[in-house]
Amino acid sequence: MTSGAWFRRGWITPRNVVVAAILTFVVLLPVYTSGTGNYFLLSLFTRIVILAMAASTLNLILGYGGMVSFGHAAYVGIGGYVVGILAHEGITTGFLQWPLALIASGVFGLVVGALSLRTRGVYFIMITLAFAQMIYYVALALDRYGGDDGMTIYTRSQFAGLIDLSQKTVFYYLCVVLLLGTIYLVHRLANSRFGLVIQGSRSNDRRMRAIGFPTFRYRLTCFVIAGMLCGLSGALLATHTDFISPAMMHWTRSGDLIVMVVLGGMASVFGPLIGAVALLVLEEVLSGITEYWQIILGPLLLLVVLFARGGVDGILLHWHDHYRSASHGIGNLLARMRRG
Amino acid sequence: MPRTRVRPLAGPSTGSGGASSNPQRYGSTKRCLGLLGHPDARVTTVGGTMLLFVEQCLNGLQFGLLLFLLAAGLTLVFGIMDLVNLAHGSLYMVGAYFAATFTALTGSFIGGVLLALVATCLVGMAVEVIAMRRLYGRDHLDHVLGTFGLILFFNEAVRLIWGPAGMNLTLPSWLNTSIEILPGVPYSSYRFSIIVVALAVALFLYMLVMRTRIGMLIRAGASNREMVSALGVNIKLLYTLVFGLGAALAGLAGLMQAAILTAQIGMGENILILAFVVIIIGGIGSIRGAFVASILVGLIDTVGRAFLPDIFKLVLSQAAASTAGPAVSSMLIYLLMTIVLVVRPEGLFPVSNK
Amino acid sequence: MVQELQIGGTDALLQIEGLTKRFGGVVASENVTLDVRAGELHAIIGPNGAGKTTLIGQLTGELRPDAGRIRFDGEDITAMPTFQRSLLGLARSFQITSLFLDVTALDNVALAVQANAGHSFHFWRDARSEAELREPARAALARVGLGQRADVMAANLSHGEHRLLEFAMALANKPRMLLLDEPMAGLGPEESARMVEMLRELKGELPVLLIEHDMEAVFALADRITVLVYGRVIASDVPAKIRANEEVRQAYLGEQEAVHG
Ligand SMILES: Nc1ncnc2c1ncn2[C@@H]1O[C@H](COP(=O)(O)OP(=O)(O)O)[C@@H](O)[C@H]1O
Ligand SMILES: [Mg+2]
């Protein structure tokens, strides 16, 4: 579903209500946490927001572009390692760290994309997975930077006093702003000429080439953009935890990102946010119930695949179609009220 | 030195099988890597280096053949059912745990191993009937997600049943010795038996693929149901059996590896990705490609990890070499994969008609 | 055997020389030589499996010929990638409809327009609100009679409408020559008549290489007809001569007429 179609159905839909509720919660959360001192919740949501950002970038290639990349956590790791390594070597200015995180992720994306985008289907999945694994092993072998134990970052990125990342709330809002920026960017990209080529190529690549599009270079560009933005989320994650380790790019992390995108509903702009909230909150809840919570989560994922392929988004849409007339009624009512 | 007597396989010459197949998410990798580069393991004489080289080549061959068992099952399932099964590595793990349990229960190594193979095969068939069957014909993203869920399930189930600590698979004394493989070159008889068993399995698969009706379907790359049913085959049963066979192969690989390292949660995940690399290099759906690529990957990975850091020390400063050596040697097989992708994007032995 | 035809005067826009393509043991194109002149409608007929679609595939670059050369407007395009041939003006419609089913008919055609509107590295502006893409697309849809169906999802159009949409996309592709692979396949009589009418209108405006099974339509429209059998050109001539050609009658028309009664 593209946002165009989404718009036409009217504004008050279950999905939009959920998105609005999540956004309100995300934006107002620090007010609550600073009042109560519940920094656990703030920390959890900082993580959710950062991973939602990473998932948004995956959504660009997976949801809109149909490129099932199973190595997206590699960019999170690269972004994080660039920040961590530079900090370790005494370079703490964010003006250098963050652009370098973007560039390093972009270069990796360029290489992996150039090799993998010539292939299709399972090959593509396996190649992206394999290259991400390569980066994982390289990180493992970097004894100077902690090897498999990882490494603490002692100084957060400095921005010449403009913004102080060591303040939890400030950092949280920075993450929120960057998430919303990423979502907006993905939305614009997806509906631009560029995005239509990407989506056309997902739908029918052969036809795209037959009508005159060199799709490879568009898909590669898209792949690189997604990798770079994801690298930025990696820089944020490393800052959030003050820690880097190969575990942040373990292949199961890539799996988590795919789960978020699918749960939230592919190719919908706010889907990754819904998916990230759904997955991480579910994890928190399940792990509160039992130590062996993955024994529930695993089969749950399988059930989603088998019976609720559209994810949360699909359920919301289904629900919407069910009550379409009712919500239209409300929408019309609101429209009339607005008009006067 | 009880270490070398009790676990002769965990000595300095322990193959990269450990290093690349079994880095736990938090912990044991360094230990495994450390074993490889154990300083007192370095034999400095020329003859010693030769000996080490021969031994590492054998280890590479052994590890490659282990990879083949895993890759063969994957490629079989993919070739026939068009299914990407990430949970294949879970069956590898389950095989190892079953073997550890059953050998302890029965007191017989062979008996325990056979029971474990049957049990893994049954688990595989159960998974096929309960879950996989519903995934055929779905797109690959569904396969990835669904089987990803299965991995979480299996890891947690193993933790629930066997506990978070790993399990040892104890070898009988007749396997726990060394044999003289070349005059003056002793080699672990267990590792040697892995080579023999895996080669026998490879031969069996070759006969299966080249000489039987199932094999005909595999060679045809028969991923469509109509064609299979046109031949009058009970597809549901065939698929379940093929899946069970793949599971048994994975289980066999897992339990053989478990005697070298230990049975551990998540042990199948990273080696699974290596099996993917093997399949990419060999060509999807090709058993022959899987065989050749497995051995290539096993040799390059093992020999590279054993010698590349030392070679680096000849050219680079000590500090640079000790950082770059392990990093680069862990990249070798991916570089090989890259070269294959550039030169032959369909792999070394592309299955035609796909 | 094959009657050699005198290749292209200077006005041959598309020249095919000695094109050969094998699939394993099957020879799908065997030394095919023909040309399409400016302004002509050149039809290719032949039984199923004769290699007609394979020929189009080689012309558009989706298939690499094993031997032979293809020239378009004097330029050798034998090794040129598909998208570049399309941009040169070789537009194709597919025998088996190949559309973007998850978007509207208008979106489908607008993509064809976009392909010819320079590169698509435009990252920001909403492409669905760009008049320079939407207007020509609407015009192409109107031309094939789908004007009223512009905003319907392609997946919800009928088979006949899919054929028309294929055609509209080829038209919107700024073509200098159309390669049409069985545009009438599966159409009802009325829809077929409309398609014939549109092809007639196009005649003279654009050169067309038409593959079609409907003999009535072919003989009514074509300036020249080439007959392919088992990948070989067995005749290439004006319709009247083809009708009279004994080898063609035996190899192909005979059975066709028998079927038609
Ligand atoms: N991709 C392919 N692989 C193998 N054989 C093919 C392929 N495409 C076409 N063929 C074979 O080439 C011959 C010509 O096919 P085609 O060009 O589709 O014929 P037509 O369009 O005239 O009906 C047929 O025998 C067909 O089976
Ligand atoms: Mg055809």
Short mmCIF file of N, CA and C in Angstrom, two decimals, chain C residues 96-203:
data_model
loop_
_atom_site.label_atom_id
_atom_site.label_comp_id
_atom_site.label_asym_id
_atom_site.label_seq_id
_atom_site.Cartn_x
_atom_site.Cartn_y
_atom_site.Cartn_z
N ILE C 96 2.67 -12.40 -23.06
CA ILE C 96 2.03 -12.65 -21.77
C ILE C 96 2.11 -11.34 -21.01
N THR C 97 0.97 -10.78 -20.69
CA THR C 97 0.97 -9.42 -20.16
C THR C 97 1.93 -9.31 -18.99
N SER C 98 2.67 -8.21 -19.03
CA SER C 98 3.70 -8.00 -18.03
C SER C 98 3.51 -6.57 -17.53
N LEU C 99 2.71 -6.44 -16.47
CA LEU C 99 2.33 -5.11 -16.01
C LEU C 99 2.73 -4.93 -14.55
N PHE C 100 2.47 -3.74 -14.04
CA PHE C 100 2.65 -3.47 -12.62
C PHE C 100 1.28 -3.56 -11.99
N LEU C 101 0.99 -4.73 -11.45
CA LEU C 101 -0.39 -5.01 -11.06
C LEU C 101 -0.81 -4.29 -9.79
N ASP C 102 0.16 -3.86 -8.99
CA ASP C 102 -0.19 -3.29 -7.69
C ASP C 102 -0.40 -1.78 -7.72
N VAL C 103 -0.40 -1.20 -8.91
CA VAL C 103 -0.71 0.23 -9.01
C VAL C 103 -1.77 0.44 -10.10
N THR C 104 -2.19 1.69 -10.29
CA THR C 104 -3.29 1.95 -11.23
C THR C 104 -2.80 1.87 -12.68
N ALA C 105 -3.78 1.82 -13.57
CA ALA C 105 -3.46 1.82 -15.00
C ALA C 105 -2.65 3.05 -15.35
N LEU C 106 -3.07 4.18 -14.80
CA LEU C 106 -2.36 5.42 -15.10
C LEU C 106 -0.92 5.36 -14.61
N ASP C 107 -0.73 4.82 -13.42
CA ASP C 107 0.64 4.69 -12.90
C ASP C 107 1.50 3.85 -13.83
N ASN C 108 0.92 2.80 -14.38
CA ASN C 108 1.64 1.95 -15.32
C ASN C 108 2.15 2.75 -16.51
N VAL C 109 1.25 3.49 -17.10
CA VAL C 109 1.63 4.22 -18.30
C VAL C 109 2.57 5.37 -17.94
N ALA C 110 2.32 6.00 -16.78
CA ALA C 110 3.18 7.11 -16.37
C ALA C 110 4.64 6.65 -16.21
N LEU C 111 4.81 5.41 -15.81
CA LEU C 111 6.18 4.90 -15.70
C LEU C 111 6.84 4.84 -17.07
N ALA C 112 6.07 4.43 -18.05
CA ALA C 112 6.62 4.39 -19.41
C ALA C 112 6.99 5.79 -19.87
N VAL C 113 6.17 6.77 -19.51
CA VAL C 113 6.50 8.15 -19.86
C VAL C 113 7.77 8.58 -19.14
N GLN C 114 7.81 8.25 -17.87
CA GLN C 114 8.96 8.65 -17.04
C GLN C 114 10.27 8.08 -17.59
N ALA C 115 10.19 6.86 -18.12
CA ALA C 115 11.40 6.22 -18.63
C ALA C 115 12.05 7.07 -19.71
N ASN C 116 11.23 7.79 -20.44
CA ASN C 116 11.75 8.58 -21.56
C ASN C 116 11.89 10.06 -21.22
N ALA C 117 11.74 10.38 -19.95
CA ALA C 117 11.82 11.79 -19.55
C ALA C 117 13.14 12.05 -18.83
N GLY C 118 14.22 11.56 -19.36
CA GLY C 118 15.51 11.76 -18.72
C GLY C 118 15.68 10.81 -17.55
N HIS C 119 16.79 10.98 -16.83
CA HIS C 119 17.05 10.06 -15.72
C HIS C 119 16.03 10.26 -14.60
N SER C 120 15.95 9.27 -13.73
CA SER C 120 14.96 9.33 -12.65
C SER C 120 15.60 9.56 -11.29
N PHE C 121 16.78 10.16 -11.28
CA PHE C 121 17.38 10.45 -9.99
C PHE C 121 16.79 11.76 -9.43
N HIS C 122 15.46 11.75 -9.31
CA HIS C 122 14.77 12.86 -8.66
C HIS C 122 14.21 12.29 -7.37
N PHE C 123 14.68 12.82 -6.26
CA PHE C 123 14.41 12.13 -4.99
C PHE C 123 13.29 12.76 -4.17
N TRP C 124 12.82 13.92 -4.56
CA TRP C 124 11.99 14.64 -3.60
C TRP C 124 10.56 14.86 -4.06
N ARG C 125 10.38 15.38 -5.27
CA ARG C 125 9.04 15.78 -5.70
C ARG C 125 8.15 14.56 -5.87
N ASP C 126 6.88 14.71 -5.51
CA ASP C 126 5.92 13.63 -5.63
C ASP C 126 5.65 13.37 -7.11
N ALA C 127 6.11 12.24 -7.60
CA ALA C 127 6.03 11.97 -9.04
C ALA C 127 4.59 11.79 -9.50
N ARG C 128 3.71 11.44 -8.58
CA ARG C 128 2.32 11.23 -9.00
C ARG C 128 1.58 12.54 -9.20
N SER C 129 2.22 13.65 -8.84
CA SER C 129 1.56 14.92 -9.09
C SER C 129 2.27 15.72 -10.17
N GLU C 130 3.15 15.05 -10.92
CA GLU C 130 3.85 15.77 -11.98
C GLU C 130 3.06 15.69 -13.29
N ALA C 131 2.57 16.84 -13.71
CA ALA C 131 1.73 16.87 -14.91
C ALA C 131 2.49 16.35 -16.13
N GLU C 132 3.77 16.63 -16.20
CA GLU C 132 4.50 16.22 -17.40
C GLU C 132 4.60 14.70 -17.53
N LEU C 133 4.35 13.98 -16.43
CA LEU C 133 4.28 12.51 -16.53
C LEU C 133 2.84 12.05 -16.69
N ARG C 134 1.93 12.69 -15.98
CA ARG C 134 0.55 12.20 -15.94
C ARG C 134 -0.19 12.53 -17.23
N GLU C 135 0.03 13.72 -17.79
CA GLU C 135 -0.76 14.11 -18.97
C GLU C 135 -0.50 13.22 -20.18
N PRO C 136 0.77 13.03 -20.55
CA PRO C 136 1.01 12.12 -21.68
C PRO C 136 0.49 10.71 -21.40
N ALA C 137 0.54 10.32 -20.15
CA ALA C 137 0.05 8.98 -19.81
C ALA C 137 -1.45 8.91 -20.01
N ARG C 138 -2.15 9.94 -19.58
CA ARG C 138 -3.61 9.98 -19.79
C ARG C 138 -3.94 9.95 -21.28
N ALA C 139 -3.14 10.69 -22.03
CA ALA C 139 -3.38 10.75 -23.48
C ALA C 139 -3.23 9.36 -24.10
N ALA C 140 -2.18 8.64 -23.67
CA ALA C 140 -1.96 7.30 -24.23
C ALA C 140 -3.10 6.37 -23.84
N LEU C 141 -3.56 6.49 -22.61
CA LEU C 141 -4.68 5.66 -22.17
C LEU C 141 -5.93 5.99 -22.98
N ALA C 142 -6.16 7.29 -23.18
CA ALA C 142 -7.34 7.69 -23.93
C ALA C 142 -7.26 7.13 -25.35
N ARG C 143 -6.06 7.13 -25.89
CA ARG C 143 -5.90 6.68 -27.26
C ARG C 143 -6.30 5.22 -27.44
N VAL C 144 -6.02 4.39 -26.43
CA VAL C 144 -6.40 2.99 -26.56
C VAL C 144 -7.79 2.72 -25.98
N GLY C 145 -8.45 3.79 -25.56
CA GLY C 145 -9.82 3.63 -25.08
C GLY C 145 -9.93 3.26 -23.61
N LEU C 146 -8.86 3.51 -22.86
CA LEU C 146 -8.91 3.19 -21.43
C LEU C 146 -9.01 4.45 -20.58
N GLY C 147 -9.36 5.55 -21.23
CA GLY C 147 -9.41 6.84 -20.52
C GLY C 147 -10.22 6.79 -19.24
N GLN C 148 -11.31 6.06 -19.29
CA GLN C 148 -12.20 6.01 -18.11
C GLN C 148 -11.65 5.11 -17.02
N ARG C 149 -10.69 4.29 -17.37
CA ARG C 149 -10.22 3.28 -16.42
C ARG C 149 -8.87 3.65 -15.79
N ALA C 150 -8.47 4.90 -15.98
CA ALA C 150 -7.13 5.32 -15.57
C ALA C 150 -6.83 5.04 -14.11
N ASP C 151 -7.80 5.22 -13.24
CA ASP C 151 -7.51 5.12 -11.81
C ASP C 151 -7.84 3.76 -11.21
N VAL C 152 -8.11 2.79 -12.08
CA VAL C 152 -8.39 1.45 -11.58
C VAL C 152 -7.05 0.72 -11.41
N MET C 153 -6.94 -0.05 -10.32
CA MET C 153 -5.76 -0.87 -10.11
C MET C 153 -5.58 -1.83 -11.29
N ALA C 154 -4.37 -1.94 -11.77
CA ALA C 154 -4.14 -2.81 -12.93
C ALA C 154 -4.61 -4.23 -12.66
N ALA C 155 -4.49 -4.66 -11.41
CA ALA C 155 -4.90 -6.03 -11.09
C ALA C 155 -6.40 -6.22 -11.30
N ASN C 156 -7.16 -5.13 -11.23
CA ASN C 156 -8.61 -5.26 -11.34
C ASN C 156 -9.14 -5.06 -12.76
N LEU C 157 -8.24 -4.89 -13.71
CA LEU C 157 -8.68 -4.74 -15.10
C LEU C 157 -8.90 -6.12 -15.72
N SER C 158 -9.73 -6.15 -16.76
CA SER C 158 -9.98 -7.42 -17.44
C SER C 158 -8.80 -7.79 -18.33
N HIS C 159 -8.83 -9.02 -18.85
CA HIS C 159 -7.74 -9.45 -19.72
C HIS C 159 -7.62 -8.53 -20.93
N GLY C 160 -8.74 -8.24 -21.53
CA GLY C 160 -8.72 -7.37 -22.71
C GLY C 160 -8.13 -6.01 -22.38
N GLU C 161 -8.51 -5.50 -21.22
CA GLU C 161 -7.97 -4.20 -20.81
C GLU C 161 -6.47 -4.28 -20.55
N HIS C 162 -6.03 -5.43 -20.07
CA HIS C 162 -4.58 -5.61 -19.89
C HIS C 162 -3.85 -5.49 -21.22
N ARG C 163 -4.43 -6.13 -22.25
CA ARG C 163 -3.79 -6.05 -23.57
C ARG C 163 -3.72 -4.60 -24.03
N LEU C 164 -4.80 -3.89 -23.81
CA LEU C 164 -4.83 -2.48 -24.21
C LEU C 164 -3.82 -1.66 -23.41
N LEU C 165 -3.72 -2.00 -22.15
CA LEU C 165 -2.78 -1.27 -21.30
C LEU C 165 -1.33 -1.52 -21.76
N GLU C 166 -1.05 -2.77 -22.11
CA GLU C 166 0.26 -3.11 -22.68
C GLU C 166 0.55 -2.19 -23.86
N PHE C 167 -0.46 -2.07 -24.68
CA PHE C 167 -0.34 -1.29 -25.90
C PHE C 167 -0.12 0.19 -25.57
N ALA C 168 -0.89 0.69 -24.60
CA ALA C 168 -0.75 2.09 -24.20
C ALA C 168 0.66 2.36 -23.67
N MET C 169 1.20 1.40 -22.94
CA MET C 169 2.55 1.60 -22.40
C MET C 169 3.57 1.66 -23.53
N ALA C 170 3.40 0.82 -24.52
CA ALA C 170 4.32 0.86 -25.67
C ALA C 170 4.20 2.21 -26.37
N LEU C 171 2.98 2.70 -26.49
CA LEU C 171 2.79 3.99 -27.16
C LEU C 171 3.40 5.14 -26.36
N ALA C 172 3.29 5.04 -25.04
CA ALA C 172 3.78 6.12 -24.18
C ALA C 172 5.30 6.11 -24.09
N ASN C 173 5.91 5.10 -24.64
CA ASN C 173 7.34 4.89 -24.54
C ASN C 173 8.14 5.71 -25.56
N LYS C 174 7.49 6.68 -26.17
CA LYS C 174 8.09 7.46 -27.27
C LYS C 174 8.74 6.54 -28.29
N PRO C 175 7.99 5.62 -28.84
CA PRO C 175 8.61 4.63 -29.72
C PRO C 175 8.93 5.20 -31.09
N ARG C 176 9.95 4.63 -31.70
CA ARG C 176 10.21 4.87 -33.12
C ARG C 176 9.87 3.62 -33.90
N MET C 177 9.68 2.55 -33.17
CA MET C 177 9.21 1.32 -33.79
C MET C 177 8.54 0.48 -32.71
N LEU C 178 7.43 -0.18 -33.08
CA LEU C 178 6.74 -1.02 -32.10
C LEU C 178 7.00 -2.48 -32.40
N LEU C 179 7.29 -3.24 -31.34
CA LEU C 179 7.40 -4.68 -31.48
C LEU C 179 6.22 -5.27 -30.70
N LEU C 180 5.23 -5.78 -31.41
CA LEU C 180 4.03 -6.24 -30.73
C LEU C 180 3.94 -7.76 -30.80
N ASP C 181 3.95 -8.38 -29.62
CA ASP C 181 3.91 -9.85 -29.57
C ASP C 181 2.49 -10.31 -29.28
N GLU C 182 1.81 -10.74 -30.32
CA GLU C 182 0.43 -11.23 -30.22
C GLU C 182 -0.47 -10.30 -29.41
N PRO C 183 -0.65 -9.07 -29.87
CA PRO C 183 -1.47 -8.13 -29.10
C PRO C 183 -2.93 -8.57 -29.00
N MET C 184 -3.36 -9.46 -29.88
CA MET C 184 -4.77 -9.83 -29.86
C MET C 184 -5.04 -11.15 -29.15
N ALA C 185 -3.97 -11.74 -28.62
CA ALA C 185 -4.17 -13.04 -27.99
C ALA C 185 -5.20 -12.93 -26.87
N GLY C 186 -6.21 -13.79 -26.95
CA GLY C 186 -7.20 -13.85 -25.88
C GLY C 186 -8.24 -12.76 -25.90
N LEU C 187 -8.25 -11.94 -26.94
CA LEU C 187 -9.26 -10.89 -27.00
C LEU C 187 -10.55 -11.42 -27.63
N GLY C 188 -11.68 -10.87 -27.18
CA GLY C 188 -12.95 -11.20 -27.81
C GLY C 188 -13.04 -10.52 -29.15
N PRO C 189 -14.04 -10.88 -29.95
CA PRO C 189 -14.16 -10.33 -31.30
C PRO C 189 -14.22 -8.81 -31.32
N GLU C 190 -14.98 -8.23 -30.42
CA GLU C 190 -15.10 -6.77 -30.41
C GLU C 190 -13.78 -6.11 -30.09
N GLU C 191 -13.13 -6.65 -29.05
CA GLU C 191 -11.85 -6.07 -28.64
C GLU C 191 -10.82 -6.23 -29.76
N SER C 192 -10.85 -7.39 -30.42
CA SER C 192 -9.93 -7.61 -31.54
C SER C 192 -10.15 -6.57 -32.62
N ALA C 193 -11.41 -6.33 -32.93
CA ALA C 193 -11.72 -5.37 -33.98
C ALA C 193 -11.17 -4.00 -33.60
N ARG C 194 -11.30 -3.65 -32.33
CA ARG C 194 -10.80 -2.35 -31.89
C ARG C 194 -9.28 -2.30 -32.05
N MET C 195 -8.62 -3.40 -31.67
CA MET C 195 -7.17 -3.45 -31.78
C MET C 195 -6.75 -3.31 -33.23
N VAL C 196 -7.44 -4.00 -34.13
CA VAL C 196 -7.11 -3.89 -35.55
C VAL C 196 -7.27 -2.45 -36.00
N GLU C 197 -8.33 -1.83 -35.54
CA GLU C 197 -8.58 -0.44 -35.91
C GLU C 197 -7.43 0.46 -35.44
N MET C 198 -6.98 0.21 -34.23
CA MET C 198 -5.89 1.04 -33.70
C MET C 198 -4.60 0.80 -34.48
N LEU C 199 -4.36 -0.45 -34.83
CA LEU C 199 -3.16 -0.74 -35.60
C LEU C 199 -3.23 -0.06 -36.96
N ARG C 200 -4.43 -0.05 -37.53
CA ARG C 200 -4.60 0.60 -38.83
C ARG C 200 -4.29 2.09 -38.72
N GLU C 201 -4.76 2.69 -37.65
CA GLU C 201 -4.48 4.12 -37.43
C GLU C 201 -2.99 4.37 -37.29
N LEU C 202 -2.32 3.43 -36.63
CA LEU C 202 -0.90 3.59 -36.38
C LEU C 202 -0.08 3.44 -37.65
N LYS C 203 -0.61 2.66 -38.58
CA LYS C 203 0.14 2.35 -39.79
C LYS C 203 0.55 3.63 -40.49
#
